[in-house]
PDB file of C-alpha atoms in Angstrom:
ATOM      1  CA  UNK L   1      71.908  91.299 114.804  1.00  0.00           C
ATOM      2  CA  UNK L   2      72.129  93.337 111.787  1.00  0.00           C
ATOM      3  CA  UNK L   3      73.402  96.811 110.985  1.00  0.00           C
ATOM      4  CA  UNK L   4      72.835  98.904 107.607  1.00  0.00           C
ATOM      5  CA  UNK L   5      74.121 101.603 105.722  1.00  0.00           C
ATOM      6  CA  UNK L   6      73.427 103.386 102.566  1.00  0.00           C
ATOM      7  CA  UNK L   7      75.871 106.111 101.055  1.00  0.00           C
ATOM      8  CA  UNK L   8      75.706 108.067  97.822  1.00  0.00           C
ATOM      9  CA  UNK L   9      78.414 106.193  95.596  1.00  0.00           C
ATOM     10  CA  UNK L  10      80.707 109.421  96.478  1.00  0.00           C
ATOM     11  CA  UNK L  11      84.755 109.157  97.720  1.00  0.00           C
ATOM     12  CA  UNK L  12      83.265 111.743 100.674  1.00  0.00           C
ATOM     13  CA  UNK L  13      80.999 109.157 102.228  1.00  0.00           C
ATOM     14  CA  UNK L  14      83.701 107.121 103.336  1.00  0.00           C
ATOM     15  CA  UNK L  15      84.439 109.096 106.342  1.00  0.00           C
ATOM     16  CA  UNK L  16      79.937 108.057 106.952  1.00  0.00           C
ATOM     17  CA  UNK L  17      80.818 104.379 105.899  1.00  0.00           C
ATOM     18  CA  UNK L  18      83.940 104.575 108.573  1.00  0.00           C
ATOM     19  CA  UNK L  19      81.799 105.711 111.716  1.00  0.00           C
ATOM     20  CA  UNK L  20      79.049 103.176 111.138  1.00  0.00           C
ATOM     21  CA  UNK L  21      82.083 100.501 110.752  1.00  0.00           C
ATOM     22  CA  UNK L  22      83.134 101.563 113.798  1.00  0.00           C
ATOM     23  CA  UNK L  23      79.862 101.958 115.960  1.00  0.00           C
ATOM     24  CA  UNK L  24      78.560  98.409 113.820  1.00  0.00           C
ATOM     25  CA  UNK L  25      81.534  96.914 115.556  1.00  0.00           C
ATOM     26  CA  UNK L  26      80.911  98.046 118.979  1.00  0.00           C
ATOM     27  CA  UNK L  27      77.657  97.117 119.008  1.00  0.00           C
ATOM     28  CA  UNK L  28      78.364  93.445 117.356  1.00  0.00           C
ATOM     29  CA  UNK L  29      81.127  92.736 120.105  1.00  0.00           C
ATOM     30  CA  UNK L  30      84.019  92.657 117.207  1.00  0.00           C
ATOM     31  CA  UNK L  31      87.329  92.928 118.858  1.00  0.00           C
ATOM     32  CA  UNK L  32      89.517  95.899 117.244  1.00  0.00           C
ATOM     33  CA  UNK L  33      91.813  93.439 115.366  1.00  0.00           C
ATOM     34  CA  UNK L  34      88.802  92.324 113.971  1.00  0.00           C
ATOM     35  CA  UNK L  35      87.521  95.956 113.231  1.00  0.00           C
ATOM     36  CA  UNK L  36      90.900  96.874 111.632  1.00  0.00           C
ATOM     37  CA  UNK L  37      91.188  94.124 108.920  1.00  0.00           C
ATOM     38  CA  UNK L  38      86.958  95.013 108.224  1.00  0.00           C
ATOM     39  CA  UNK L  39      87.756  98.950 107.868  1.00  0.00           C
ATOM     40  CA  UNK L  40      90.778  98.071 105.304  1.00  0.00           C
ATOM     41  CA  UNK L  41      88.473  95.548 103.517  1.00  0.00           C
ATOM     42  CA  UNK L  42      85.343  97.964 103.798  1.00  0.00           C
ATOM     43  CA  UNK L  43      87.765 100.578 102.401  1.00  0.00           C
ATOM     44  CA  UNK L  44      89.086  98.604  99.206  1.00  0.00           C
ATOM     45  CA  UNK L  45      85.599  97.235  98.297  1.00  0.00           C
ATOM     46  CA  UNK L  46      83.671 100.485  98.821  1.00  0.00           C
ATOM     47  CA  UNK L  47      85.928 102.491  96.569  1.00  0.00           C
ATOM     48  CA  UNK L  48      86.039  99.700  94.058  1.00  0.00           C
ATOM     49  CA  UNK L  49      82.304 100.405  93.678  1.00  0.00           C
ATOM     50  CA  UNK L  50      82.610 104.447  93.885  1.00  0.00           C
ATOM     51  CA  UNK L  51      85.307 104.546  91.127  1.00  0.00           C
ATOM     52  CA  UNK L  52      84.614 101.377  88.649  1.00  0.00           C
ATOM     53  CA  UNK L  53      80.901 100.929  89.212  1.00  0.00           C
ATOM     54  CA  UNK L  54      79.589 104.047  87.885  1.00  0.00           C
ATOM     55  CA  UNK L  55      79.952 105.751  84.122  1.00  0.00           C
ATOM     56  CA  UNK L  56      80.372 108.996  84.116  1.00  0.00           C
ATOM     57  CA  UNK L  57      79.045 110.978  87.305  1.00  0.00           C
ATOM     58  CA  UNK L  58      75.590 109.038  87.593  1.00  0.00           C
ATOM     59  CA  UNK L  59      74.958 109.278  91.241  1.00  0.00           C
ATOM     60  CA  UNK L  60      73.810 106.618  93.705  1.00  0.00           C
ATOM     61  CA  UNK L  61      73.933 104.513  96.184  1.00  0.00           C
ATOM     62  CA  UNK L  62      75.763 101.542  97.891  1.00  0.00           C
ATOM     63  CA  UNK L  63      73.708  99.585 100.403  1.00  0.00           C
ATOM     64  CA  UNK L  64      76.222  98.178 103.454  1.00  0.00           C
ATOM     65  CA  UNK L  65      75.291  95.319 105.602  1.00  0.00           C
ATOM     66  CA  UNK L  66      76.599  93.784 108.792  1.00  0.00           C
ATOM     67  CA  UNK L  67      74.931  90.441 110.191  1.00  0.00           C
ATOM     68  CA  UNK L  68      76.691  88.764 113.017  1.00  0.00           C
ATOM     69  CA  UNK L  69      76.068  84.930 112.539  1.00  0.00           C
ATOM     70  CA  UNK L  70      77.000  82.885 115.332  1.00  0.00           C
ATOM     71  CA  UNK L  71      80.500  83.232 115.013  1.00  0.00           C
ATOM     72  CA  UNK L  72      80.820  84.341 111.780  1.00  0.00           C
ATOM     73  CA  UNK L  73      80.147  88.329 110.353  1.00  0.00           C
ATOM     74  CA  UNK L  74      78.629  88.490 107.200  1.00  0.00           C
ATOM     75  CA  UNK L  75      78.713  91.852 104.837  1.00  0.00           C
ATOM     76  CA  UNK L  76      76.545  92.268 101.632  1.00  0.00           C
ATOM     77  CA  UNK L  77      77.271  94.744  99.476  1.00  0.00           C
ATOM     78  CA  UNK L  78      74.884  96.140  96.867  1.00  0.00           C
ATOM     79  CA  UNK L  79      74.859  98.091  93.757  1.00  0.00           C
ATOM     80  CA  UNK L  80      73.294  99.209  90.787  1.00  0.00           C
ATOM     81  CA  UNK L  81      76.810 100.168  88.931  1.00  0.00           C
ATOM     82  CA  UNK L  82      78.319  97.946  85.935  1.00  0.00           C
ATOM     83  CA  UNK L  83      78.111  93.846  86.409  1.00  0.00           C
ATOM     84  CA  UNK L  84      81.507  93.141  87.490  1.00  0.00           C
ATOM     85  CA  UNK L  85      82.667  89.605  89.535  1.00  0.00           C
ATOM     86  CA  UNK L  86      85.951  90.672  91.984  1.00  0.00           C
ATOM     87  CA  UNK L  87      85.924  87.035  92.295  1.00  0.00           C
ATOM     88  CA  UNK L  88      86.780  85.845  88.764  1.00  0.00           C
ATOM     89  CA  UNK L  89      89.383  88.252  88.892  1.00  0.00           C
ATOM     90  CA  UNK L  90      93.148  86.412  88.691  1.00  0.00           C
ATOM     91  CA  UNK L  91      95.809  86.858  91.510  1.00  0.00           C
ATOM     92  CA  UNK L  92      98.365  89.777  90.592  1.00  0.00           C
ATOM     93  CA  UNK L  93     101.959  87.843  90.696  1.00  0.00           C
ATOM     94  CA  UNK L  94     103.273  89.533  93.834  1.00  0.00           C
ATOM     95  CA  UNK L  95     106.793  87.508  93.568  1.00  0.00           C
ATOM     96  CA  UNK L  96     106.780  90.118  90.312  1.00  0.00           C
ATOM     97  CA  UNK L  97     108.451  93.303  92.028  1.00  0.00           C
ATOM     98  CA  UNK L  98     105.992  96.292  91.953  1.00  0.00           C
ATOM     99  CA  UNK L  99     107.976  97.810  88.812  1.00  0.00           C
ATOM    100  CA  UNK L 100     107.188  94.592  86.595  1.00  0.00           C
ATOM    101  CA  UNK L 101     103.645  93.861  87.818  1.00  0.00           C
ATOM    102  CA  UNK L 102     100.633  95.465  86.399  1.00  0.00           C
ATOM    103  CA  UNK L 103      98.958  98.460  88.018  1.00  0.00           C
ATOM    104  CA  UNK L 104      95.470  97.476  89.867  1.00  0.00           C
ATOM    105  CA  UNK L 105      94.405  94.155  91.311  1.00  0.00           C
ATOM    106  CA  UNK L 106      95.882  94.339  94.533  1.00  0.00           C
ATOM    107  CA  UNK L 107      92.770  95.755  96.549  1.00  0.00           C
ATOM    108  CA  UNK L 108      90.703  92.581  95.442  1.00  0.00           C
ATOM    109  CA  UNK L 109      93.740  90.258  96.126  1.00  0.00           C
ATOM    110  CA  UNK L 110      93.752  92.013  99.505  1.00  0.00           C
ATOM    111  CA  UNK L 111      90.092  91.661 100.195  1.00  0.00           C
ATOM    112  CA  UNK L 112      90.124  87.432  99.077  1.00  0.00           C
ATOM    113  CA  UNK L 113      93.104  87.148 102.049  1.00  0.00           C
ATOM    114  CA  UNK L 114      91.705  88.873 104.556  1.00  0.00           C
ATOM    115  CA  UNK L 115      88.081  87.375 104.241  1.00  0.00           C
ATOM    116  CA  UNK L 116      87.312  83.809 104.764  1.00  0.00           C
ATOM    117  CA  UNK L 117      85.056  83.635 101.757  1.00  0.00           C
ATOM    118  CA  UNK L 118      83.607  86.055  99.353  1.00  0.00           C
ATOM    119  CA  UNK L 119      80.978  85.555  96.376  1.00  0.00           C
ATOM    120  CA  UNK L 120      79.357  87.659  94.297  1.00  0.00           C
ATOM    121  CA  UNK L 121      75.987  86.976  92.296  1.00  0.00           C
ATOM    122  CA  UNK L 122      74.490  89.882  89.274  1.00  0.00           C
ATOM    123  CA  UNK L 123      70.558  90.175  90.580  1.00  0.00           C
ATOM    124  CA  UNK L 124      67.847  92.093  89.326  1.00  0.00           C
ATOM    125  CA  UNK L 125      70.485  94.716  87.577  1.00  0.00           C
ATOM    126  CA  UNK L 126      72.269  94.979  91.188  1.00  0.00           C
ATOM    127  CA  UNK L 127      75.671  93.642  92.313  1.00  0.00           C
ATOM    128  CA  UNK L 128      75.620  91.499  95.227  1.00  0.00           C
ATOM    129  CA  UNK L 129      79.085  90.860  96.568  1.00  0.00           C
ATOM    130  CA  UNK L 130      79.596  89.118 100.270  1.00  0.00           C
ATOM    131  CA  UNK L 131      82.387  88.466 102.739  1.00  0.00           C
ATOM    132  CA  UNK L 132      82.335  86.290 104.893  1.00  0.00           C
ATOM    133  CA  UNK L 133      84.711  85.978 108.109  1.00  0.00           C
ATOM    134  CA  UNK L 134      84.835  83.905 111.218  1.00  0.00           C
ATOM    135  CA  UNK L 135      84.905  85.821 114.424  1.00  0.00           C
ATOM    136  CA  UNK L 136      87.859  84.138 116.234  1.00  0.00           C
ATOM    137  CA  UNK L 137      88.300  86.745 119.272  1.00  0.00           C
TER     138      UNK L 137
END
């Protein structure tokens, strides 16, 4: 089964992005454990893409999908902002204490723990970036 979503790449369509999560997750059987790590994920990624994607205030969209696999969910992002690969990007040192680390990174970090996998590939001018995760519930 499959579930979409598209919002405007705007900070005010997370509250949209949050109710499909939630009736997505009803409707997929995904315990609320589950749901909880996806909205914090969901949350990270999506306002990666509303705040680093985009020059200027070009608006657009960002195209959400849910597949249920077997026992695996699988969401696809996709967008037409700036080609930019949250996997290449290094691990912040988090032994450093907050004061003597670098501002940023820890979102992506975040979304690489919680996730089983995630890729991303540059097609046709669009970012594609998945997560995978195994449905253990």
């Amino acid at each position: 089964m499959q579930k979409t979503l598209r919002i405007k790449n705007d900070i005010h369509e997370l509250s949209m992005m949050n109710e499909f999560l939630e009736e997505a997750g009803e409707e997929l059987g995904l315990s609320t454990a589950f749901m909880m790590s996806l909205n914090l994920v969901m949350e990270e990624a999506v306002s990666n893409i509303i705040f680093y994607a985009y020059k200027g205030d070009v608006e657009d969209a960002v195209d959400i999908s849910l597949v249920r696999e077997g026992g695996e969910l699988i969401v696809t992002l996709i967008d037409h902002g700036i080609a930019f690969d949250p996997t290449l990007r290094k691990d912040p040192d988090i032994t450093l204490s907050a004061e003597d680390r670098p501002i940023g990174g820890l979102g992506i970090f975040l979304i690489k723990k919680i996730m089983d996998e995630v890729s991303y590939q540059r097609v046709d001018e669009r970012n594609v970036f998945i997560m995978k995760k195994k449905i253990t519930e």
